[in-house]
Amino acid sequence: EAGVVQSPRYKIIEKKQPVAFWCNPISGHNTLYWYRQNLGQGPELLIRYENEEAVDDSQLPKDRFSAERLKGVDSTLKIQPAELGDSAVYLCASSLGRWNTEAFFGQGTRLTVV
Amino acid sequence: LAKTTQPISMDSYEGQEVNITCSHNNIATNDYITWYQQFPSQGPRFIIQGYKTKVTNEVASLFIPADRKSSTLSLPRVSLSDTAVYYCLVDVDQTGANNLFFGTGTRLTVIP
């Protein structure tokens, strides 16, 4: 069975442009996470979904970031407009449920804003 | 949120046992202790989880003392491929859900 699939793998954009990342979690996984990881740092949680409901988005910069998980399966994270400081790796993860600490991560999308 | 403290980095020779200790003085009753491993250019990978005493799987062992204020991840006979960053997590929110907050982790370098 395929793991968590993310696309694109790499993205280079100019500042002020929009960008979107897509995540397909493992089938049957109700919980979906989006993380941002800066170089040399641990992953920082941006938002967590339980099915289609965003239950923790306190770390999501809502002025420029948005996310959705339609039908409780795939998810999209969007940045509009992008800033230089948004350059990072964006990781998606999924787990069976909210009480499960074993999350499976995708390979991430490396975003470079120039 | 329970905060964790780990050494920033560790070096070890191939074939040796490596012990990485994580301090979590404010661990809550509901918190499980979970360790993840991350290789360069990859997402983190679950290694092991425990609540108390000792847990062992095919990859590692996890030792948790009775007061649960710390835990030790033990990697037996490390190889070069164990070079990675190791994260200790102990976060459960008020609803009982796992937030999976990562700290800065411990960068383990295995030397030939």
PDB file of C-alpha atoms in Angstrom:
ATOM      1  CA  GLU A   1       0.000   0.000   0.000  1.00  0.00           C
ATOM      2  CA  ALA A   2       1.268   3.470  -0.836  1.00  0.00           C
ATOM      3  CA  GLY A   3       2.291   5.728   1.991  1.00  0.00           C
ATOM      4  CA  VAL A   4       1.465   9.398   2.325  1.00  0.00           C
ATOM      5  CA  VAL A   5       1.864  11.024  -1.063  1.00  0.00           C
ATOM      6  CA  GLN A   6       2.751  14.658  -1.463  1.00  0.00           C
ATOM      7  CA  SER A   7       3.186  16.800  -4.528  1.00  0.00           C
ATOM      8  CA  PRO A   8       5.014  18.582  -5.861  1.00  0.00           C
ATOM      9  CA  ARG A   9       8.324  17.404  -4.480  1.00  0.00           C
ATOM     10  CA  TYR A  10       9.999  20.731  -5.133  1.00  0.00           C
ATOM     11  CA  LYS A  11       8.655  24.181  -5.893  1.00  0.00           C
ATOM     12  CA  ILE A  12      10.427  27.452  -6.667  1.00  0.00           C
ATOM     13  CA  ILE A  13       8.355  30.601  -6.856  1.00  0.00           C
ATOM     14  CA  GLU A  14       8.855  34.330  -6.734  1.00  0.00           C
ATOM     15  CA  LYS A  15       7.708  36.207  -3.667  1.00  0.00           C
ATOM     16  CA  LYS A  16       4.117  37.438  -3.718  1.00  0.00           C
ATOM     17  CA  GLN A  17       3.089  34.517  -5.913  1.00  0.00           C
ATOM     18  CA  PRO A  18       0.600  31.887  -4.709  1.00  0.00           C
ATOM     19  CA  VAL A  19       1.538  28.247  -4.179  1.00  0.00           C
ATOM     20  CA  ALA A  20      -0.354  25.104  -3.263  1.00  0.00           C
ATOM     21  CA  PHE A  21       0.715  21.764  -1.859  1.00  0.00           C
ATOM     22  CA  TRP A  22      -1.278  18.583  -2.127  1.00  0.00           C
ATOM     23  CA  CYS A  23      -1.397  15.591   0.205  1.00  0.00           C
ATOM     24  CA  ASN A  24      -3.003  12.184  -0.177  1.00  0.00           C
ATOM     25  CA  PRO A  25      -2.965  10.400   3.206  1.00  0.00           C
ATOM     26  CA  ILE A  26      -2.951   6.674   3.796  1.00  0.00           C
ATOM     27  CA  SER A  27      -6.358   5.170   3.130  1.00  0.00           C
ATOM     28  CA  GLY A  28      -8.456   4.937   6.255  1.00  0.00           C
ATOM     29  CA  HIS A  29      -6.438   7.473   8.221  1.00  0.00           C
ATOM     30  CA  ASN A  30      -8.769   9.970   9.825  1.00  0.00           C
ATOM     31  CA  THR A  31      -6.167  12.352  11.206  1.00  0.00           C
ATOM     32  CA  LEU A  32      -4.108  14.520   8.880  1.00  0.00           C
ATOM     33  CA  TYR A  33      -1.329  16.918   9.845  1.00  0.00           C
ATOM     34  CA  TRP A  34       0.494  19.660   7.992  1.00  0.00           C
ATOM     35  CA  TYR A  35       3.924  20.646   9.258  1.00  0.00           C
ATOM     36  CA  ARG A  36       6.529  23.178   8.232  1.00  0.00           C
ATOM     37  CA  GLN A  37      10.190  22.393   8.781  1.00  0.00           C
ATOM     38  CA  ASN A  38      12.930  24.984   8.553  1.00  0.00           C
ATOM     39  CA  LEU A  39      16.516  23.961   8.040  1.00  0.00           C
ATOM     40  CA  GLY A  40      18.023  22.539  11.208  1.00  0.00           C
ATOM     41  CA  GLN A  41      14.747  22.676  13.105  1.00  0.00           C
ATOM     42  CA  GLY A  42      12.123  20.120  14.044  1.00  0.00           C
ATOM     43  CA  PRO A  43       8.792  20.037  12.227  1.00  0.00           C
ATOM     44  CA  GLU A  44       6.358  22.735  13.358  1.00  0.00           C
ATOM     45  CA  LEU A  45       2.682  21.830  13.372  1.00  0.00           C
ATOM     46  CA  LEU A  46       0.559  24.121  11.215  1.00  0.00           C
ATOM     47  CA  ILE A  47      -2.814  22.397  11.274  1.00  0.00           C
ATOM     48  CA  ARG A  48      -4.408  19.113  12.255  1.00  0.00           C
ATOM     49  CA  TYR A  49      -7.566  17.635  10.753  1.00  0.00           C
ATOM     50  CA  GLU A  50      -9.873  15.020  12.209  1.00  0.00           C
ATOM     51  CA  ASN A  51     -11.688  13.847   9.078  1.00  0.00           C
ATOM     52  CA  GLU A  52     -12.716  17.088   7.348  1.00  0.00           C
ATOM     53  CA  GLU A  53     -12.661  19.220  10.500  1.00  0.00           C
ATOM     54  CA  ALA A  54      -9.689  21.418  11.344  1.00  0.00           C
ATOM     55  CA  VAL A  55      -9.339  20.835  15.086  1.00  0.00           C
ATOM     56  CA  ASP A  56      -6.053  22.632  15.709  1.00  0.00           C
ATOM     57  CA  ASP A  57      -4.966  25.493  13.457  1.00  0.00           C
ATOM     58  CA  SER A  58      -3.537  27.777  16.110  1.00  0.00           C
ATOM     59  CA  GLN A  59      -0.099  27.774  14.464  1.00  0.00           C
ATOM     60  CA  LEU A  60      -1.379  28.468  10.955  1.00  0.00           C
ATOM     61  CA  PRO A  61      -0.622  32.050   9.797  1.00  0.00           C
ATOM     62  CA  LYS A  62      -4.146  32.738   8.693  1.00  0.00           C
ATOM     63  CA  ASP A  63      -3.425  35.973   6.877  1.00  0.00           C
ATOM     64  CA  ARG A  64      -1.692  34.127   4.073  1.00  0.00           C
ATOM     65  CA  PHE A  65      -2.065  30.400   4.712  1.00  0.00           C
ATOM     66  CA  SER A  66      -5.169  28.331   4.147  1.00  0.00           C
ATOM     67  CA  ALA A  67      -5.909  24.647   4.133  1.00  0.00           C
ATOM     68  CA  GLU A  68      -8.763  22.378   3.283  1.00  0.00           C
ATOM     69  CA  ARG A  69      -9.566  18.717   3.480  1.00  0.00           C
ATOM     70  CA  LEU A  70     -12.632  18.084   1.414  1.00  0.00           C
ATOM     71  CA  LYS A  71     -14.479  14.831   2.085  1.00  0.00           C
ATOM     72  CA  GLY A  72     -11.970  14.017   4.789  1.00  0.00           C
ATOM     73  CA  VAL A  73      -9.410  12.491   2.429  1.00  0.00           C
ATOM     74  CA  ASP A  74      -6.990  14.590   0.350  1.00  0.00           C
ATOM     75  CA  SER A  75      -5.803  17.924   1.639  1.00  0.00           C
ATOM     76  CA  THR A  76      -4.414  21.088   0.134  1.00  0.00           C
ATOM     77  CA  LEU A  77      -2.286  23.726   1.837  1.00  0.00           C
ATOM     78  CA  LYS A  78      -2.093  27.113   0.146  1.00  0.00           C
ATOM     79  CA  ILE A  79       0.055  30.178   0.642  1.00  0.00           C
ATOM     80  CA  GLN A  80      -0.997  33.454  -0.909  1.00  0.00           C
ATOM     81  CA  PRO A  81       1.035  35.560  -1.259  1.00  0.00           C
ATOM     82  CA  ALA A  82       4.296  33.786  -0.508  1.00  0.00           C
ATOM     83  CA  GLU A  83       7.085  35.568   1.356  1.00  0.00           C
ATOM     84  CA  LEU A  84      10.805  34.861   1.440  1.00  0.00           C
ATOM     85  CA  GLY A  85      10.465  33.519   4.982  1.00  0.00           C
ATOM     86  CA  ASP A  86       8.070  30.818   3.793  1.00  0.00           C
ATOM     87  CA  SER A  87      10.951  28.883   2.258  1.00  0.00           C
ATOM     88  CA  ALA A  88      10.908  25.542   4.059  1.00  0.00           C
ATOM     89  CA  VAL A  89       9.895  21.916   3.703  1.00  0.00           C
ATOM     90  CA  TYR A  90       6.164  21.342   4.076  1.00  0.00           C
ATOM     91  CA  LEU A  91       5.345  17.905   5.447  1.00  0.00           C
ATOM     92  CA  CYS A  92       2.046  16.090   5.497  1.00  0.00           C
ATOM     93  CA  ALA A  93       1.360  13.208   7.862  1.00  0.00           C
ATOM     94  CA  SER A  94      -1.575  10.978   8.668  1.00  0.00           C
ATOM     95  CA  SER A  95      -2.566   8.600  11.425  1.00  0.00           C
ATOM     96  CA  LEU A  96      -5.440   6.248  12.159  1.00  0.00           C
ATOM     97  CA  GLY A  97      -6.943   8.558  14.717  1.00  0.00           C
ATOM     98  CA  ARG A  98      -6.477  11.344  17.155  1.00  0.00           C
ATOM     99  CA  TRP A  99      -5.231   9.089  19.956  1.00  0.00           C
ATOM    100  CA  ASN A 100      -2.702   7.329  17.804  1.00  0.00           C
ATOM    101  CA  THR A 101       0.873   8.563  18.141  1.00  0.00           C
ATOM    102  CA  GLU A 102       2.148   6.649  15.123  1.00  0.00           C
ATOM    103  CA  ALA A 103       1.933   9.106  12.282  1.00  0.00           C
ATOM    104  CA  PHE A 104       3.176   8.393   8.788  1.00  0.00           C
ATOM    105  CA  PHE A 105       4.875  11.207   6.961  1.00  0.00           C
ATOM    106  CA  GLY A 106       5.212  12.005   3.302  1.00  0.00           C
ATOM    107  CA  GLN A 107       8.530  13.051   1.801  1.00  0.00           C
ATOM    108  CA  GLY A 108       7.527  16.684   1.880  1.00  0.00           C
ATOM    109  CA  THR A 109       7.514  19.575  -0.541  1.00  0.00           C
ATOM    110  CA  ARG A 110      10.590  21.753  -0.524  1.00  0.00           C
ATOM    111  CA  LEU A 111       9.496  25.329  -1.197  1.00  0.00           C
ATOM    112  CA  THR A 112      11.961  28.000  -2.218  1.00  0.00           C
ATOM    113  CA  VAL A 113      10.719  31.566  -2.454  1.00  0.00           C
ATOM    114  CA  VAL A 114      13.013  33.903  -4.380  1.00  0.00           C
TER     115      VAL A 114
ATOM    116  CA  LEU B   1       2.135  21.256  26.634  1.00  0.00           C
ATOM    117  CA  ALA B   2       4.810  19.054  28.115  1.00  0.00           C
ATOM    118  CA  LYS B   3       8.203  20.350  27.078  1.00  0.00           C
ATOM    119  CA  THR B   4      11.002  17.978  26.214  1.00  0.00           C
ATOM    120  CA  THR B   5      14.738  18.497  26.489  1.00  0.00           C
ATOM    121  CA  GLN B   6      17.238  16.437  24.529  1.00  0.00           C
ATOM    122  CA  PRO B   7      20.940  16.774  23.764  1.00  0.00           C
ATOM    123  CA  ILE B   8      21.469  18.673  20.540  1.00  0.00           C
ATOM    124  CA  SER B   9      23.924  16.175  19.121  1.00  0.00           C
ATOM    125  CA  MET B  10      25.742  12.920  19.818  1.00  0.00           C
ATOM    126  CA  ASP B  11      28.500  10.988  18.102  1.00  0.00           C
ATOM    127  CA  SER B  12      29.024   7.253  18.280  1.00  0.00           C
ATOM    128  CA  TYR B  13      31.226   4.640  16.636  1.00  0.00           C
ATOM    129  CA  GLU B  14      29.745   1.876  14.576  1.00  0.00           C
ATOM    130  CA  GLY B  15      28.754  -1.189  16.560  1.00  0.00           C
ATOM    131  CA  GLN B  16      28.259   0.631  19.838  1.00  0.00           C
ATOM    132  CA  GLU B  17      25.056   0.992  21.798  1.00  0.00           C
ATOM    133  CA  VAL B  18      23.656   4.507  21.818  1.00  0.00           C
ATOM    134  CA  ASN B  19      21.431   5.907  24.530  1.00  0.00           C
ATOM    135  CA  ILE B  20      19.585   9.177  23.973  1.00  0.00           C
ATOM    136  CA  THR B  21      17.880  10.613  27.016  1.00  0.00           C
ATOM    137  CA  CYS B  22      14.907  12.933  26.915  1.00  0.00           C
ATOM    138  CA  SER B  23      13.764  14.990  29.876  1.00  0.00           C
ATOM    139  CA  HIS B  24      10.050  15.717  30.266  1.00  0.00           C
ATOM    140  CA  ASN B  25       9.504  16.966  33.797  1.00  0.00           C
ATOM    141  CA  ASN B  26       5.946  18.184  33.146  1.00  0.00           C
ATOM    142  CA  ILE B  27       4.653  15.025  31.539  1.00  0.00           C
ATOM    143  CA  ALA B  28       0.924  14.561  32.058  1.00  0.00           C
ATOM    144  CA  THR B  29      -0.821  11.427  33.201  1.00  0.00           C
ATOM    145  CA  ASN B  30      -2.275  10.843  29.728  1.00  0.00           C
ATOM    146  CA  ASP B  31       0.990  11.377  27.844  1.00  0.00           C
ATOM    147  CA  TYR B  32       2.629   8.556  26.014  1.00  0.00           C
ATOM    148  CA  ILE B  33       6.304   8.925  25.131  1.00  0.00           C
ATOM    149  CA  THR B  34       6.993   8.587  21.441  1.00  0.00           C
ATOM    150  CA  TRP B  35      10.239   8.679  19.486  1.00  0.00           C
ATOM    151  CA  TYR B  36      10.666   9.506  15.838  1.00  0.00           C
ATOM    152  CA  GLN B  37      13.670   9.258  13.521  1.00  0.00           C
ATOM    153  CA  GLN B  38      14.317  11.560  10.595  1.00  0.00           C
ATOM    154  CA  PHE B  39      16.823  11.064   7.799  1.00  0.00           C
ATOM    155  CA  PRO B  40      17.874  13.963   5.568  1.00  0.00           C
ATOM    156  CA  SER B  41      15.311  14.849   2.909  1.00  0.00           C
ATOM    157  CA  GLN B  42      12.705  12.543   4.413  1.00  0.00           C
ATOM    158  CA  GLY B  43       9.766  12.941   6.765  1.00  0.00           C
ATOM    159  CA  PRO B  44      10.060  11.662  10.348  1.00  0.00           C
ATOM    160  CA  ARG B  45       9.447   7.980  10.962  1.00  0.00           C
ATOM    161  CA  PHE B  46       7.886   6.443  14.069  1.00  0.00           C
ATOM    162  CA  ILE B  47      10.352   4.323  16.046  1.00  0.00           C
ATOM    163  CA  ILE B  48       8.810   3.379  19.351  1.00  0.00           C
ATOM    164  CA  GLN B  49       6.247   4.370  21.937  1.00  0.00           C
ATOM    165  CA  GLY B  50       5.838   3.621  25.611  1.00  0.00           C
ATOM    166  CA  TYR B  51       4.018   4.648  28.761  1.00  0.00           C
ATOM    167  CA  LYS B  52       6.119   3.159  31.547  1.00  0.00           C
ATOM    168  CA  THR B  53       8.918   0.661  32.308  1.00  0.00           C
ATOM    169  CA  LYS B  54      10.448  -0.832  29.168  1.00  0.00           C
ATOM    170  CA  VAL B  55       9.362  -1.339  25.600  1.00  0.00           C
ATOM    171  CA  THR B  56      11.371  -3.155  22.960  1.00  0.00           C
ATOM    172  CA  ASN B  57      10.838  -3.670  19.261  1.00  0.00           C
ATOM    173  CA  GLU B  58      13.016  -4.747  16.360  1.00  0.00           C
ATOM    174  CA  VAL B  59      14.609  -1.329  16.088  1.00  0.00           C
ATOM    175  CA  ALA B  60      15.087   0.055  19.587  1.00  0.00           C
ATOM    176  CA  SER B  61      14.289  -0.111  23.271  1.00  0.00           C
ATOM    177  CA  LEU B  62      12.661   2.557  25.356  1.00  0.00           C
ATOM    178  CA  PHE B  63      13.327   2.817  29.073  1.00  0.00           C
ATOM    179  CA  ILE B  64      10.991   4.855  31.260  1.00  0.00           C
ATOM    180  CA  PRO B  65      11.587   5.225  35.006  1.00  0.00           C
ATOM    181  CA  ALA B  66       8.734   5.101  37.484  1.00  0.00           C
ATOM    182  CA  ASP B  67       8.363   8.875  37.761  1.00  0.00           C
ATOM    183  CA  ARG B  68       8.191   9.166  33.926  1.00  0.00           C
ATOM    184  CA  LYS B  69      10.043  12.473  34.012  1.00  0.00           C
ATOM    185  CA  SER B  70      12.580  11.193  31.541  1.00  0.00           C
ATOM    186  CA  SER B  71      12.991   8.439  29.003  1.00  0.00           C
ATOM    187  CA  THR B  72      15.914   6.840  27.228  1.00  0.00           C
ATOM    188  CA  LEU B  73      15.936   5.602  23.680  1.00  0.00           C
ATOM    189  CA  SER B  74      18.454   2.812  23.237  1.00  0.00           C
ATOM    190  CA  LEU B  75      19.791   1.826  19.825  1.00  0.00           C
ATOM    191  CA  PRO B  76      21.789  -1.417  19.924  1.00  0.00           C
ATOM    192  CA  ARG B  77      24.922  -1.745  17.798  1.00  0.00           C
ATOM    193  CA  VAL B  78      24.426   1.303  15.618  1.00  0.00           C
ATOM    194  CA  SER B  79      25.485   1.365  12.002  1.00  0.00           C
ATOM    195  CA  LEU B  80      26.238   4.251   9.663  1.00  0.00           C
ATOM    196  CA  SER B  81      22.638   4.130   8.464  1.00  0.00           C
ATOM    197  CA  ASP B  82      21.430   5.124  11.930  1.00  0.00           C
ATOM    198  CA  THR B  83      22.843   8.609  11.401  1.00  0.00           C
ATOM    199  CA  ALA B  84      19.730  10.748  11.731  1.00  0.00           C
ATOM    200  CA  VAL B  85      17.868  13.171  13.971  1.00  0.00           C
ATOM    201  CA  TYR B  86      15.879  11.588  16.799  1.00  0.00           C
ATOM    202  CA  TYR B  87      12.852  13.339  18.324  1.00  0.00           C
ATOM    203  CA  CYS B  88      11.147  12.703  21.641  1.00  0.00           C
ATOM    204  CA  LEU B  89       7.430  13.654  21.860  1.00  0.00           C
ATOM    205  CA  VAL B  90       5.105  13.702  24.852  1.00  0.00           C
ATOM    206  CA  ASP B  91       2.218  15.979  23.874  1.00  0.00           C
ATOM    207  CA  VAL B  92      -1.399  15.255  24.499  1.00  0.00           C
ATOM    208  CA  ASP B  93      -3.928  18.078  24.518  1.00  0.00           C
ATOM    209  CA  GLN B  94      -6.884  18.572  26.820  1.00  0.00           C
ATOM    210  CA  THR B  95      -9.150  16.465  24.662  1.00  0.00           C
ATOM    211  CA  GLY B  96      -6.754  13.549  24.774  1.00  0.00           C
ATOM    212  CA  ALA B  97      -5.651  13.942  21.180  1.00  0.00           C
ATOM    213  CA  ASN B  98      -2.026  13.675  20.182  1.00  0.00           C
ATOM    214  CA  ASN B  99      -0.697  16.927  18.815  1.00  0.00           C
ATOM    215  CA  LEU B 100       2.674  15.514  17.813  1.00  0.00           C
ATOM    216  CA  PHE B 101       4.757  18.564  18.626  1.00  0.00           C
ATOM    217  CA  PHE B 102       8.394  18.079  17.697  1.00  0.00           C
ATOM    218  CA  GLY B 103      11.313  19.810  19.405  1.00  0.00           C
ATOM    219  CA  THR B 104      14.728  20.291  17.842  1.00  0.00           C
ATOM    220  CA  GLY B 105      15.726  16.674  18.363  1.00  0.00           C
ATOM    221  CA  THR B 106      19.102  14.995  18.807  1.00  0.00           C
ATOM    222  CA  ARG B 107      21.372  14.720  15.805  1.00  0.00           C
ATOM    223  CA  LEU B 108      23.159  11.363  15.990  1.00  0.00           C
ATOM    224  CA  THR B 109      26.257  10.888  13.885  1.00  0.00           C
ATOM    225  CA  VAL B 110      27.632   7.366  13.592  1.00  0.00           C
ATOM    226  CA  ILE B 111      31.342   7.288  12.843  1.00  0.00           C
ATOM    227  CA  PRO B 112      33.052   4.413  10.999  1.00  0.00           C
TER     228      PRO B 112
END
